Amino acid sequence: MILELLAEHLGLATDFFSQHLNAKRSLGLRMNYYPACPQPSHVLGANVHTDGSSLTVLQQDKVGGLQIHRDGRWFGVKPIHGALVVNVGDALHAWTNGHFKSVLHRVVLNKEVHRLSLAAFLNVDNSLALSAPDELVDEAHPRLYRPFTFGDYIQQVLRARAEEKSSSKSMMDGNRILAGLRFDPGP
Ligand SMILES: O=C(O)CCC(=O)C(=O)O
Ligand SMILES: [Fe+2]
């Protein structure tokens, strides 16, 4: 349903995303438990990252701690009773030629109480080609990425992880991961 509204918003066929995801989809579920922490400024509950999914739907409790990065600053995502948080992941970012941006996020801890969240990742199949449709490419929005499958993206993630292990940097940033798949228009 959300994917159908997003497709309509972009002027694409309503089932543009959902037809592929209905054929071969997988739903990943993760329960996150963040203990109270005596020194919350020294550690993060979840490190800075983007999700690889198309969309992530998150249920958080009332404690708070999720933050998104925008315009060089971190903003808290205030828990609203009965509301779900919907995040765009790297797969949808690439598939829409960056019209929808995957959001860099992290979780901070607090001294007093633990926090729980449940994340549902709408993942795409490794064989899915994430080429943006021509409708989303024009002079103002040149094609960002060469044609690639989600499996190619996973290879880039593994490469980035291996690099992280050998350096002090630790950040699963979709922009950095997708940089390896950027379109090179040539000389
Ligand atoms: O716990 C949260 O609010 C976010 C969790 C998250 O980013 C994730 O599981 O990918
Ligand atoms: Fe996440």
PDB file of C-alpha atoms and ligand atoms in Angstrom:
ATOM      1  CA  MET A   1       0.000   0.000   0.000  1.00  0.00           C
ATOM      2  CA  ILE A   2       2.721   2.513   0.947  1.00  0.00           C
ATOM      3  CA  LEU A   3       4.799   1.483  -2.073  1.00  0.00           C
ATOM      4  CA  GLU A   4       1.761   1.965  -4.283  1.00  0.00           C
ATOM      5  CA  LEU A   5       1.215   5.493  -2.993  1.00  0.00           C
ATOM      6  CA  LEU A   6       4.893   6.281  -3.483  1.00  0.00           C
ATOM      7  CA  ALA A   7       4.782   4.975  -7.070  1.00  0.00           C
ATOM      8  CA  GLU A   8       1.716   7.117  -7.803  1.00  0.00           C
ATOM      9  CA  HIS A   9       3.430  10.146  -6.287  1.00  0.00           C
ATOM     10  CA  LEU A  10       6.315   9.666  -8.743  1.00  0.00           C
ATOM     11  CA  GLY A  11       3.933   9.367 -11.680  1.00  0.00           C
ATOM     12  CA  LEU A  12       4.728   5.654 -12.169  1.00  0.00           C
ATOM     13  CA  ALA A  13       2.272   2.790 -12.613  1.00  0.00           C
ATOM     14  CA  THR A  14       0.702   2.126  -9.232  1.00  0.00           C
ATOM     15  CA  ASP A  15       2.150  -1.379  -9.096  1.00  0.00           C
ATOM     16  CA  PHE A  16       5.607  -0.374 -10.348  1.00  0.00           C
ATOM     17  CA  PHE A  17       7.366  -1.396  -7.133  1.00  0.00           C
ATOM     18  CA  SER A  18       4.849  -3.805  -5.701  1.00  0.00           C
ATOM     19  CA  GLN A  19       4.682  -6.079  -8.770  1.00  0.00           C
ATOM     20  CA  HIS A  20       8.375  -6.925  -8.324  1.00  0.00           C
ATOM     21  CA  LEU A  21       8.192  -7.174  -4.576  1.00  0.00           C
ATOM     22  CA  ASN A  22       5.075  -9.321  -4.633  1.00  0.00           C
ATOM     23  CA  ALA A  23       6.769 -11.815  -6.933  1.00  0.00           C
ATOM     24  CA  LYS A  24       9.779 -12.314  -4.689  1.00  0.00           C
ATOM     25  CA  ARG A  25       9.835 -10.541  -1.416  1.00  0.00           C
ATOM     26  CA  SER A  26      11.236 -11.222   1.972  1.00  0.00           C
ATOM     27  CA  LEU A  27      10.354  -9.576   5.203  1.00  0.00           C
ATOM     28  CA  GLY A  28      13.144  -9.285   7.754  1.00  0.00           C
ATOM     29  CA  LEU A  29      12.161  -8.685  11.355  1.00  0.00           C
ATOM     30  CA  ARG A  30      14.511  -7.404  14.029  1.00  0.00           C
ATOM     31  CA  MET A  31      13.761  -6.810  17.665  1.00  0.00           C
ATOM     32  CA  ASN A  32      16.086  -4.263  19.198  1.00  0.00           C
ATOM     33  CA  TYR A  33      16.729  -4.065  22.926  1.00  0.00           C
ATOM     34  CA  TYR A  34      18.702  -1.065  24.187  1.00  0.00           C
ATOM     35  CA  PRO A  35      19.669  -1.302  27.856  1.00  0.00           C
ATOM     36  CA  ALA A  36      19.870   1.817  30.027  1.00  0.00           C
ATOM     37  CA  CYS A  37      23.458   3.013  29.963  1.00  0.00           C
ATOM     38  CA  PRO A  38      25.404   4.826  32.722  1.00  0.00           C
ATOM     39  CA  GLN A  39      27.434   6.773  30.140  1.00  0.00           C
ATOM     40  CA  PRO A  40      25.143   7.368  27.149  1.00  0.00           C
ATOM     41  CA  SER A  41      27.372  10.016  25.603  1.00  0.00           C
ATOM     42  CA  HIS A  42      30.135   7.438  25.153  1.00  0.00           C
ATOM     43  CA  VAL A  43      28.251   4.834  23.176  1.00  0.00           C
ATOM     44  CA  LEU A  44      25.473   4.463  20.615  1.00  0.00           C
ATOM     45  CA  GLY A  45      22.610   1.964  20.831  1.00  0.00           C
ATOM     46  CA  ALA A  46      22.648   1.525  17.053  1.00  0.00           C
ATOM     47  CA  ASN A  47      25.536   2.844  15.034  1.00  0.00           C
ATOM     48  CA  VAL A  48      25.027   5.372  12.234  1.00  0.00           C
ATOM     49  CA  HIS A  49      23.624   3.519   9.198  1.00  0.00           C
ATOM     50  CA  THR A  50      21.120   3.412   6.375  1.00  0.00           C
ATOM     51  CA  ASP A  51      18.919   0.356   5.867  1.00  0.00           C
ATOM     52  CA  GLY A  52      19.427  -1.754   2.751  1.00  0.00           C
ATOM     53  CA  SER A  53      15.721  -2.497   2.444  1.00  0.00           C
ATOM     54  CA  SER A  54      13.203  -0.853   0.136  1.00  0.00           C
ATOM     55  CA  LEU A  55      11.186   0.353   3.108  1.00  0.00           C
ATOM     56  CA  THR A  56      11.539  -0.243   6.822  1.00  0.00           C
ATOM     57  CA  VAL A  57       8.516  -0.006   9.096  1.00  0.00           C
ATOM     58  CA  LEU A  58       9.455   0.565  12.703  1.00  0.00           C
ATOM     59  CA  GLN A  59       7.440   0.306  15.871  1.00  0.00           C
ATOM     60  CA  GLN A  60       9.141   2.034  18.779  1.00  0.00           C
ATOM     61  CA  ASP A  61       8.066   2.234  22.395  1.00  0.00           C
ATOM     62  CA  LYS A  62       7.597   5.559  24.175  1.00  0.00           C
ATOM     63  CA  VAL A  63      11.196   6.009  25.348  1.00  0.00           C
ATOM     64  CA  GLY A  64      12.695   7.637  22.231  1.00  0.00           C
ATOM     65  CA  GLY A  65      16.301   7.573  21.046  1.00  0.00           C
ATOM     66  CA  LEU A  66      16.016   7.137  17.286  1.00  0.00           C
ATOM     67  CA  GLN A  67      17.629  10.047  15.431  1.00  0.00           C
ATOM     68  CA  ILE A  68      17.823  10.890  11.724  1.00  0.00           C
ATOM     69  CA  HIS A  69      20.515  12.923  10.025  1.00  0.00           C
ATOM     70  CA  ARG A  70      19.484  15.881   7.930  1.00  0.00           C
ATOM     71  CA  ASP A  71      21.295  19.039   6.787  1.00  0.00           C
ATOM     72  CA  GLY A  72      24.296  18.170   8.923  1.00  0.00           C
ATOM     73  CA  ARG A  73      22.301  17.755  12.139  1.00  0.00           C
ATOM     74  CA  TRP A  74      20.716  14.965  14.143  1.00  0.00           C
ATOM     75  CA  PHE A  75      16.972  15.145  14.845  1.00  0.00           C
ATOM     76  CA  GLY A  76      15.119  12.961  17.335  1.00  0.00           C
ATOM     77  CA  VAL A  77      12.139  10.988  15.998  1.00  0.00           C
ATOM     78  CA  LYS A  78       9.616  11.585  18.738  1.00  0.00           C
ATOM     79  CA  PRO A  79       7.546   8.502  19.547  1.00  0.00           C
ATOM     80  CA  ILE A  80       3.850   9.051  18.795  1.00  0.00           C
ATOM     81  CA  HIS A  81       1.461   6.595  20.384  1.00  0.00           C
ATOM     82  CA  GLY A  82      -0.012   4.278  17.757  1.00  0.00           C
ATOM     83  CA  ALA A  83       2.218   5.616  14.954  1.00  0.00           C
ATOM     84  CA  LEU A  84       4.776   3.661  12.940  1.00  0.00           C
ATOM     85  CA  VAL A  85       7.993   5.116  11.529  1.00  0.00           C
ATOM     86  CA  VAL A  86       8.576   4.427   7.823  1.00  0.00           C
ATOM     87  CA  ASN A  87      12.150   4.711   6.546  1.00  0.00           C
ATOM     88  CA  VAL A  88      13.317   4.664   2.950  1.00  0.00           C
ATOM     89  CA  GLY A  89      16.199   2.203   2.481  1.00  0.00           C
ATOM     90  CA  ASP A  90      19.050   2.078  -0.034  1.00  0.00           C
ATOM     91  CA  ALA A  91      17.171  -0.219  -2.447  1.00  0.00           C
ATOM     92  CA  LEU A  92      14.345   2.290  -2.931  1.00  0.00           C
ATOM     93  CA  HIS A  93      16.840   5.161  -3.032  1.00  0.00           C
ATOM     94  CA  ALA A  94      18.633   3.624  -6.021  1.00  0.00           C
ATOM     95  CA  TRP A  95      15.451   2.353  -7.664  1.00  0.00           C
ATOM     96  CA  THR A  96      13.957   5.870  -7.658  1.00  0.00           C
ATOM     97  CA  ASN A  97      17.198   7.520  -8.854  1.00  0.00           C
ATOM     98  CA  GLY A  98      17.455   9.276  -5.480  1.00  0.00           C
ATOM     99  CA  HIS A  99      13.966  10.830  -5.637  1.00  0.00           C
ATOM    100  CA  PHE A 100      13.336   9.121  -2.314  1.00  0.00           C
ATOM    101  CA  LYS A 101      16.419   9.288  -0.161  1.00  0.00           C
ATOM    102  CA  SER A 102      17.542   6.584   2.222  1.00  0.00           C
ATOM    103  CA  VAL A 103      17.864   8.152   5.617  1.00  0.00           C
ATOM    104  CA  LEU A 104      20.985   7.996   7.758  1.00  0.00           C
ATOM    105  CA  HIS A 105      19.948   7.150  11.310  1.00  0.00           C
ATOM    106  CA  ARG A 106      21.244   6.019  14.696  1.00  0.00           C
ATOM    107  CA  VAL A 107      19.939   5.258  18.166  1.00  0.00           C
ATOM    108  CA  VAL A 108      21.157   7.049  21.280  1.00  0.00           C
ATOM    109  CA  LEU A 109      20.849   5.560  24.745  1.00  0.00           C
ATOM    110  CA  ASN A 110      19.731   7.084  28.025  1.00  0.00           C
ATOM    111  CA  LYS A 111      20.682   6.579  31.668  1.00  0.00           C
ATOM    112  CA  GLU A 112      17.303   5.725  33.110  1.00  0.00           C
ATOM    113  CA  VAL A 113      15.325   3.229  31.080  1.00  0.00           C
ATOM    114  CA  HIS A 114      15.776   0.535  28.502  1.00  0.00           C
ATOM    115  CA  ARG A 115      14.115   0.809  25.104  1.00  0.00           C
ATOM    116  CA  LEU A 116      12.557  -1.695  22.721  1.00  0.00           C
ATOM    117  CA  SER A 117      11.815  -1.413  19.027  1.00  0.00           C
ATOM    118  CA  LEU A 118      10.651  -3.763  16.308  1.00  0.00           C
ATOM    119  CA  ALA A 119      11.840  -3.159  12.744  1.00  0.00           C
ATOM    120  CA  ALA A 120      10.265  -4.831   9.696  1.00  0.00           C
ATOM    121  CA  PHE A 121      12.486  -4.628   6.607  1.00  0.00           C
ATOM    122  CA  LEU A 122      10.776  -5.051   3.259  1.00  0.00           C
ATOM    123  CA  ASN A 123      13.744  -6.562   1.456  1.00  0.00           C
ATOM    124  CA  VAL A 124      14.141  -7.113  -2.248  1.00  0.00           C
ATOM    125  CA  ASP A 125      15.409 -10.239  -3.947  1.00  0.00           C
ATOM    126  CA  ASN A 126      19.124 -10.439  -4.819  1.00  0.00           C
ATOM    127  CA  SER A 127      18.240 -10.884  -8.495  1.00  0.00           C
ATOM    128  CA  LEU A 128      16.137  -7.718  -8.678  1.00  0.00           C
ATOM    129  CA  ALA A 129      17.543  -5.088 -11.080  1.00  0.00           C
ATOM    130  CA  LEU A 130      17.357  -1.723  -9.360  1.00  0.00           C
ATOM    131  CA  SER A 131      17.425   0.396 -12.512  1.00  0.00           C
ATOM    132  CA  ALA A 132      15.496   3.609 -12.154  1.00  0.00           C
ATOM    133  CA  PRO A 133      12.713   3.918 -14.751  1.00  0.00           C
ATOM    134  CA  ASP A 134      13.257   6.489 -17.547  1.00  0.00           C
ATOM    135  CA  GLU A 135      10.440   8.633 -16.128  1.00  0.00           C
ATOM    136  CA  LEU A 136      12.676   9.475 -13.169  1.00  0.00           C
ATOM    137  CA  VAL A 137      15.638  10.548 -15.267  1.00  0.00           C
ATOM    138  CA  ASP A 138      15.951  13.965 -16.899  1.00  0.00           C
ATOM    139  CA  GLU A 139      18.446  16.802 -17.165  1.00  0.00           C
ATOM    140  CA  ALA A 140      17.801  17.937 -13.627  1.00  0.00           C
ATOM    141  CA  HIS A 141      17.981  14.324 -12.378  1.00  0.00           C
ATOM    142  CA  PRO A 142      20.676  12.517 -14.382  1.00  0.00           C
ATOM    143  CA  ARG A 143      20.916   8.760 -13.916  1.00  0.00           C
ATOM    144  CA  LEU A 144      22.865   8.216 -10.716  1.00  0.00           C
ATOM    145  CA  TYR A 145      23.717   4.516 -10.866  1.00  0.00           C
ATOM    146  CA  ARG A 146      24.716   1.991 -13.456  1.00  0.00           C
ATOM    147  CA  PRO A 147      22.303  -0.930 -13.787  1.00  0.00           C
ATOM    148  CA  PHE A 148      22.833  -3.264 -10.841  1.00  0.00           C
ATOM    149  CA  THR A 149      21.017  -5.927  -8.910  1.00  0.00           C
ATOM    150  CA  PHE A 150      20.406  -6.012  -5.202  1.00  0.00           C
ATOM    151  CA  GLY A 151      22.981  -8.822  -5.095  1.00  0.00           C
ATOM    152  CA  ASP A 152      25.594  -6.356  -6.461  1.00  0.00           C
ATOM    153  CA  TYR A 153      24.605  -3.925  -3.713  1.00  0.00           C
ATOM    154  CA  ILE A 154      25.147  -6.645  -1.090  1.00  0.00           C
ATOM    155  CA  GLN A 155      28.644  -7.182  -2.499  1.00  0.00           C
ATOM    156  CA  GLN A 156      29.319  -3.461  -1.963  1.00  0.00           C
ATOM    157  CA  VAL A 157      28.054  -3.726   1.612  1.00  0.00           C
ATOM    158  CA  LEU A 158      30.422  -6.629   2.278  1.00  0.00           C
ATOM    159  CA  ARG A 159      33.287  -4.655   0.769  1.00  0.00           C
ATOM    160  CA  ALA A 160      32.465  -1.621   2.936  1.00  0.00           C
ATOM    161  CA  ARG A 161      32.346  -3.853   6.032  1.00  0.00           C
ATOM    162  CA  ALA A 162      35.734  -5.344   5.206  1.00  0.00           C
ATOM    163  CA  GLU A 163      37.146  -1.805   4.808  1.00  0.00           C
ATOM    164  CA  GLU A 164      35.685  -0.792   8.143  1.00  0.00           C
ATOM    165  CA  LYS A 165      37.381  -3.666   9.885  1.00  0.00           C
ATOM    166  CA  SER A 166      40.732  -2.433   8.663  1.00  0.00           C
ATOM    167  CA  SER A 167      40.099   1.203   9.610  1.00  0.00           C
ATOM    168  CA  SER A 168      38.696   3.010  12.619  1.00  0.00           C
ATOM    169  CA  LYS A 169      35.711   4.249  10.615  1.00  0.00           C
ATOM    170  CA  SER A 170      32.467   2.458  11.289  1.00  0.00           C
ATOM    171  CA  MET A 171      29.473   3.689   9.361  1.00  0.00           C
ATOM    172  CA  MET A 172      27.092   1.817   7.098  1.00  0.00           C
ATOM    173  CA  ASP A 173      26.234   4.862   5.010  1.00  0.00           C
ATOM    174  CA  GLY A 174      24.195   4.062   1.890  1.00  0.00           C
ATOM    175  CA  ASN A 175      25.697   6.992   0.010  1.00  0.00           C
ATOM    176  CA  ARG A 176      29.153   5.577   0.538  1.00  0.00           C
ATOM    177  CA  ILE A 177      28.058   2.046  -0.340  1.00  0.00           C
ATOM    178  CA  LEU A 178      26.134   3.127  -3.429  1.00  0.00           C
ATOM    179  CA  ALA A 179      29.067   5.297  -4.556  1.00  0.00           C
ATOM    180  CA  GLY A 180      30.675   2.128  -5.931  1.00  0.00           C
ATOM    181  CA  LEU A 181      27.652   1.670  -8.218  1.00  0.00           C
ATOM    182  CA  ARG A 182      27.498   5.226  -9.527  1.00  0.00           C
ATOM    183  CA  PHE A 183      26.941   5.750 -13.190  1.00  0.00           C
ATOM    184  CA  ASP A 184      30.097   6.762 -14.970  1.00  0.00           C
ATOM    185  CA  PRO A 185      29.071   8.621 -18.138  1.00  0.00           C
ATOM    186  CA  GLY A 186      32.637   8.316 -19.453  1.00  0.00           C
ATOM    187  CA  PRO A 187      34.960  11.011 -20.787  1.00  0.00           C
TER     188      PRO A 187
HETATM  189  O1  LIG B   1      15.541   1.062  17.178  1.00  0.00           O
HETATM  190  C1  LIG B   1      15.354   1.929  16.319  1.00  0.00           C
HETATM  191  O2  LIG B   1      14.662   2.922  16.502  1.00  0.00           O
HETATM  192  C2  LIG B   1      16.028   1.803  14.979  1.00  0.00           C
HETATM  193  C3  LIG B   1      16.515   0.432  14.654  1.00  0.00           C
HETATM  194  C4  LIG B   1      17.189   0.378  13.336  1.00  0.00           C
HETATM  195  O3  LIG B   1      17.604   1.364  12.793  1.00  0.00           O
HETATM  196  C5  LIG B   1      17.349  -0.911  12.657  1.00  0.00           C
HETATM  197  O4  LIG B   1      17.001  -1.956  13.233  1.00  0.00           O
HETATM  198  O5  LIG B   1      17.828  -0.899  11.500  1.00  0.00           O
HETATM  199 FE    FE B   2      18.026   1.028  10.708  1.00  0.00          FE
END
